[in-house]
């Protein structure tokens, strides 16, 4: 099972960073590989809310539906695929550090070989990790420069 994990430190307090990542309207703002993202049921940032998205990974469009399965206020947001050609579970962790908030993205994904082809899995994993890193860096830039959508 492929694992993707990337972290970034954002020079903002945990509550502000947590709220930014919890707001589904911010997903297409900071996630550069997201083509479309919308809340389809529940309240944004609340357990049980469901969102639908179209993302681009390794040049392929993937349509998915995901649930915000569990929220640990100020600490973590757990998401999981509900409908997707690739099953996954994602945890965003938020940790106060001296200079702000460390955000860690951790995702366990089923074998992507069935979707992309079994020989391409290492390449897809590297490209996806790059996308995740870019998304975190973009969120950092938006939050630190004050250009973030208010949540």
PDB file of C-alpha atoms in Angstrom:
ATOM      1  CA  UNK A   1       0.000   0.000   0.000  1.00  0.00           C
ATOM      2  CA  UNK A   2       1.667   3.265  -1.107  1.00  0.00           C
ATOM      3  CA  UNK A   3       2.094   5.945   1.541  1.00  0.00           C
ATOM      4  CA  UNK A   4       2.544   9.640   0.822  1.00  0.00           C
ATOM      5  CA  UNK A   5       3.683  11.919   3.630  1.00  0.00           C
ATOM      6  CA  UNK A   6       4.737  15.546   3.366  1.00  0.00           C
ATOM      7  CA  UNK A   7       4.974  18.352   5.935  1.00  0.00           C
ATOM      8  CA  UNK A   8       5.310  22.111   5.973  1.00  0.00           C
ATOM      9  CA  UNK A   9       5.540  24.699   8.743  1.00  0.00           C
ATOM     10  CA  UNK A  10       3.158  27.636   8.339  1.00  0.00           C
ATOM     11  CA  UNK A  11       3.832  30.809  10.290  1.00  0.00           C
ATOM     12  CA  UNK A  12       0.287  31.070  11.641  1.00  0.00           C
ATOM     13  CA  UNK A  13      -1.469  29.758  14.764  1.00  0.00           C
ATOM     14  CA  UNK A  14      -2.925  26.241  14.766  1.00  0.00           C
ATOM     15  CA  UNK A  15      -6.560  27.375  14.978  1.00  0.00           C
ATOM     16  CA  UNK A  16      -6.238  29.551  11.871  1.00  0.00           C
ATOM     17  CA  UNK A  17      -4.428  26.876   9.855  1.00  0.00           C
ATOM     18  CA  UNK A  18      -6.833  24.143  10.977  1.00  0.00           C
ATOM     19  CA  UNK A  19      -9.846  26.253   9.969  1.00  0.00           C
ATOM     20  CA  UNK A  20      -8.333  26.979   6.553  1.00  0.00           C
ATOM     21  CA  UNK A  21      -7.824  23.280   5.773  1.00  0.00           C
ATOM     22  CA  UNK A  22     -11.276  22.365   7.151  1.00  0.00           C
ATOM     23  CA  UNK A  23     -13.128  24.723   4.822  1.00  0.00           C
ATOM     24  CA  UNK A  24     -14.017  22.856   1.589  1.00  0.00           C
ATOM     25  CA  UNK A  25     -14.111  26.155  -0.331  1.00  0.00           C
ATOM     26  CA  UNK A  26     -10.350  26.435   0.196  1.00  0.00           C
ATOM     27  CA  UNK A  27      -9.477  23.082  -1.412  1.00  0.00           C
ATOM     28  CA  UNK A  28      -9.493  24.350  -5.014  1.00  0.00           C
ATOM     29  CA  UNK A  29      -7.723  27.526  -3.887  1.00  0.00           C
ATOM     30  CA  UNK A  30      -4.575  25.882  -2.509  1.00  0.00           C
ATOM     31  CA  UNK A  31      -4.619  22.452  -4.206  1.00  0.00           C
ATOM     32  CA  UNK A  32      -3.038  23.058  -7.592  1.00  0.00           C
ATOM     33  CA  UNK A  33      -3.969  19.596  -8.919  1.00  0.00           C
ATOM     34  CA  UNK A  34      -7.680  20.000  -8.067  1.00  0.00           C
ATOM     35  CA  UNK A  35      -9.792  20.930 -11.057  1.00  0.00           C
ATOM     36  CA  UNK A  36     -13.121  20.974  -9.206  1.00  0.00           C
ATOM     37  CA  UNK A  37     -14.129  20.509  -5.559  1.00  0.00           C
ATOM     38  CA  UNK A  38     -17.556  20.918  -4.001  1.00  0.00           C
ATOM     39  CA  UNK A  39     -19.309  20.086  -0.762  1.00  0.00           C
ATOM     40  CA  UNK A  40     -22.270  17.825  -1.610  1.00  0.00           C
ATOM     41  CA  UNK A  41     -23.656  17.051   1.851  1.00  0.00           C
ATOM     42  CA  UNK A  42     -23.201  17.996   5.471  1.00  0.00           C
ATOM     43  CA  UNK A  43     -21.537  21.103   6.839  1.00  0.00           C
ATOM     44  CA  UNK A  44     -18.036  22.045   5.727  1.00  0.00           C
ATOM     45  CA  UNK A  45     -15.394  21.009   8.232  1.00  0.00           C
ATOM     46  CA  UNK A  46     -17.814  18.775  10.148  1.00  0.00           C
ATOM     47  CA  UNK A  47     -17.612  15.008  10.553  1.00  0.00           C
ATOM     48  CA  UNK A  48     -19.678  13.170   7.995  1.00  0.00           C
ATOM     49  CA  UNK A  49     -19.555  15.932   5.386  1.00  0.00           C
ATOM     50  CA  UNK A  50     -19.072  14.633   1.851  1.00  0.00           C
ATOM     51  CA  UNK A  51     -17.277  16.376  -1.006  1.00  0.00           C
ATOM     52  CA  UNK A  52     -16.898  15.570  -4.676  1.00  0.00           C
ATOM     53  CA  UNK A  53     -13.776  16.428  -6.650  1.00  0.00           C
ATOM     54  CA  UNK A  54     -11.991  16.104  -9.938  1.00  0.00           C
ATOM     55  CA  UNK A  55      -8.229  15.924  -9.509  1.00  0.00           C
ATOM     56  CA  UNK A  56      -5.339  15.431 -11.869  1.00  0.00           C
ATOM     57  CA  UNK A  57      -2.677  12.909 -10.881  1.00  0.00           C
ATOM     58  CA  UNK A  58       0.172  11.948 -13.215  1.00  0.00           C
ATOM     59  CA  UNK A  59      -1.708  13.554 -16.093  1.00  0.00           C
ATOM     60  CA  UNK A  60      -4.936  11.592 -15.528  1.00  0.00           C
ATOM     61  CA  UNK A  61      -8.256  12.984 -14.361  1.00  0.00           C
ATOM     62  CA  UNK A  62      -9.717  11.214 -11.362  1.00  0.00           C
ATOM     63  CA  UNK A  63     -13.265  11.831 -10.207  1.00  0.00           C
ATOM     64  CA  UNK A  64     -13.810  11.032  -6.556  1.00  0.00           C
ATOM     65  CA  UNK A  65     -16.095  11.466  -3.607  1.00  0.00           C
ATOM     66  CA  UNK A  66     -14.640  11.688  -0.108  1.00  0.00           C
ATOM     67  CA  UNK A  67     -15.941  11.919   3.435  1.00  0.00           C
ATOM     68  CA  UNK A  68     -14.556  13.920   6.319  1.00  0.00           C
ATOM     69  CA  UNK A  69     -14.641  10.850   8.531  1.00  0.00           C
ATOM     70  CA  UNK A  70     -13.275  12.245  11.783  1.00  0.00           C
ATOM     71  CA  UNK A  71     -12.262  15.612  13.163  1.00  0.00           C
ATOM     72  CA  UNK A  72      -9.994  16.139  16.154  1.00  0.00           C
ATOM     73  CA  UNK A  73     -10.447  19.909  16.672  1.00  0.00           C
ATOM     74  CA  UNK A  74      -7.166  21.752  16.287  1.00  0.00           C
ATOM     75  CA  UNK A  75      -5.263  18.473  15.834  1.00  0.00           C
ATOM     76  CA  UNK A  76      -6.335  16.360  12.857  1.00  0.00           C
ATOM     77  CA  UNK A  77      -8.770  15.897   9.988  1.00  0.00           C
ATOM     78  CA  UNK A  78      -9.331  12.354   8.697  1.00  0.00           C
ATOM     79  CA  UNK A  79     -10.703  11.901   5.177  1.00  0.00           C
ATOM     80  CA  UNK A  80     -11.453   8.746   3.217  1.00  0.00           C
ATOM     81  CA  UNK A  81     -12.566   7.885  -0.245  1.00  0.00           C
ATOM     82  CA  UNK A  82     -16.207   6.948  -0.638  1.00  0.00           C
ATOM     83  CA  UNK A  83     -16.249   6.605  -4.409  1.00  0.00           C
ATOM     84  CA  UNK A  84     -12.968   6.637  -6.288  1.00  0.00           C
ATOM     85  CA  UNK A  85     -11.060   4.412  -8.695  1.00  0.00           C
ATOM     86  CA  UNK A  86      -8.291   4.438  -6.053  1.00  0.00           C
ATOM     87  CA  UNK A  87      -9.206   3.856  -2.406  1.00  0.00           C
ATOM     88  CA  UNK A  88      -7.404   6.068   0.121  1.00  0.00           C
ATOM     89  CA  UNK A  89      -7.381   7.404   3.658  1.00  0.00           C
ATOM     90  CA  UNK A  90      -5.850  10.796   4.361  1.00  0.00           C
ATOM     91  CA  UNK A  91      -4.968  12.473   7.637  1.00  0.00           C
ATOM     92  CA  UNK A  92      -3.999  16.119   7.941  1.00  0.00           C
ATOM     93  CA  UNK A  93      -2.246  16.652  11.299  1.00  0.00           C
ATOM     94  CA  UNK A  94      -1.728  20.075  12.858  1.00  0.00           C
ATOM     95  CA  UNK A  95       0.986  20.555  15.469  1.00  0.00           C
ATOM     96  CA  UNK A  96       1.980  23.794  17.175  1.00  0.00           C
ATOM     97  CA  UNK A  97       5.691  24.518  16.775  1.00  0.00           C
ATOM     98  CA  UNK A  98       7.822  27.468  17.810  1.00  0.00           C
ATOM     99  CA  UNK A  99       7.364  29.271  14.491  1.00  0.00           C
ATOM    100  CA  UNK A 100       3.680  28.448  13.872  1.00  0.00           C
ATOM    101  CA  UNK A 101       1.993  25.215  12.816  1.00  0.00           C
ATOM    102  CA  UNK A 102       3.428  22.070  11.303  1.00  0.00           C
ATOM    103  CA  UNK A 103       0.929  20.583   8.836  1.00  0.00           C
ATOM    104  CA  UNK A 104       1.542  16.957   7.945  1.00  0.00           C
ATOM    105  CA  UNK A 105      -0.312  15.260   5.108  1.00  0.00           C
ATOM    106  CA  UNK A 106      -0.336  11.450   5.407  1.00  0.00           C
ATOM    107  CA  UNK A 107      -2.155   9.263   2.894  1.00  0.00           C
ATOM    108  CA  UNK A 108      -2.437   5.490   2.659  1.00  0.00           C
ATOM    109  CA  UNK A 109      -3.522   4.445  -0.820  1.00  0.00           C
ATOM    110  CA  UNK A 110      -4.387   1.099  -2.301  1.00  0.00           C
ATOM    111  CA  UNK A 111      -2.111  -0.169  -5.054  1.00  0.00           C
ATOM    112  CA  UNK A 112      -2.431   2.342  -7.887  1.00  0.00           C
ATOM    113  CA  UNK A 113      -1.223  -0.169 -10.481  1.00  0.00           C
ATOM    114  CA  UNK A 114      -4.753  -1.213 -11.349  1.00  0.00           C
ATOM    115  CA  UNK A 115      -5.589   2.356 -12.395  1.00  0.00           C
ATOM    116  CA  UNK A 116      -2.294   3.585 -13.850  1.00  0.00           C
ATOM    117  CA  UNK A 117      -0.635   0.284 -14.825  1.00  0.00           C
ATOM    118  CA  UNK A 118       1.508  -1.777 -12.501  1.00  0.00           C
ATOM    119  CA  UNK A 119       4.857  -0.660 -13.930  1.00  0.00           C
ATOM    120  CA  UNK A 120       4.063   3.013 -13.457  1.00  0.00           C
ATOM    121  CA  UNK A 121       3.388   2.911  -9.704  1.00  0.00           C
ATOM    122  CA  UNK A 122       6.808   4.303  -8.574  1.00  0.00           C
ATOM    123  CA  UNK A 123       6.522   7.197 -11.045  1.00  0.00           C
ATOM    124  CA  UNK A 124       2.922   7.964 -10.018  1.00  0.00           C
ATOM    125  CA  UNK A 125       3.930   7.925  -6.330  1.00  0.00           C
ATOM    126  CA  UNK A 126       6.721  10.464  -6.973  1.00  0.00           C
ATOM    127  CA  UNK A 127       4.497  12.724  -9.065  1.00  0.00           C
ATOM    128  CA  UNK A 128       1.734  12.610  -6.460  1.00  0.00           C
ATOM    129  CA  UNK A 129       4.165  13.397  -3.625  1.00  0.00           C
ATOM    130  CA  UNK A 130       5.318  16.415  -5.656  1.00  0.00           C
ATOM    131  CA  UNK A 131       1.682  17.541  -6.050  1.00  0.00           C
ATOM    132  CA  UNK A 132       1.101  17.197  -2.294  1.00  0.00           C
ATOM    133  CA  UNK A 133       4.277  19.168  -1.519  1.00  0.00           C
ATOM    134  CA  UNK A 134       3.218  21.910  -3.966  1.00  0.00           C
ATOM    135  CA  UNK A 135      -0.251  22.059  -2.394  1.00  0.00           C
ATOM    136  CA  UNK A 136       1.161  22.439   1.116  1.00  0.00           C
ATOM    137  CA  UNK A 137       3.623  25.101  -0.033  1.00  0.00           C
ATOM    138  CA  UNK A 138       0.815  26.953  -1.799  1.00  0.00           C
ATOM    139  CA  UNK A 139      -1.360  26.858   1.364  1.00  0.00           C
ATOM    140  CA  UNK A 140       1.622  28.185   3.340  1.00  0.00           C
ATOM    141  CA  UNK A 141       2.062  31.053   0.879  1.00  0.00           C
ATOM    142  CA  UNK A 142      -1.646  31.955   0.915  1.00  0.00           C
ATOM    143  CA  UNK A 143      -1.913  31.875   4.711  1.00  0.00           C
ATOM    144  CA  UNK A 144       1.327  33.740   5.401  1.00  0.00           C
ATOM    145  CA  UNK A 145       0.663  36.428   2.813  1.00  0.00           C
ATOM    146  CA  UNK A 146      -2.909  36.879   4.023  1.00  0.00           C
ATOM    147  CA  UNK A 147      -4.449  35.915   0.683  1.00  0.00           C
ATOM    148  CA  UNK A 148      -6.281  32.901   2.108  1.00  0.00           C
ATOM    149  CA  UNK A 149     -10.030  32.585   1.766  1.00  0.00           C
ATOM    150  CA  UNK A 150     -11.632  33.274   5.124  1.00  0.00           C
ATOM    151  CA  UNK A 151     -13.168  30.123   6.586  1.00  0.00           C
TER     152      UNK A 151
END
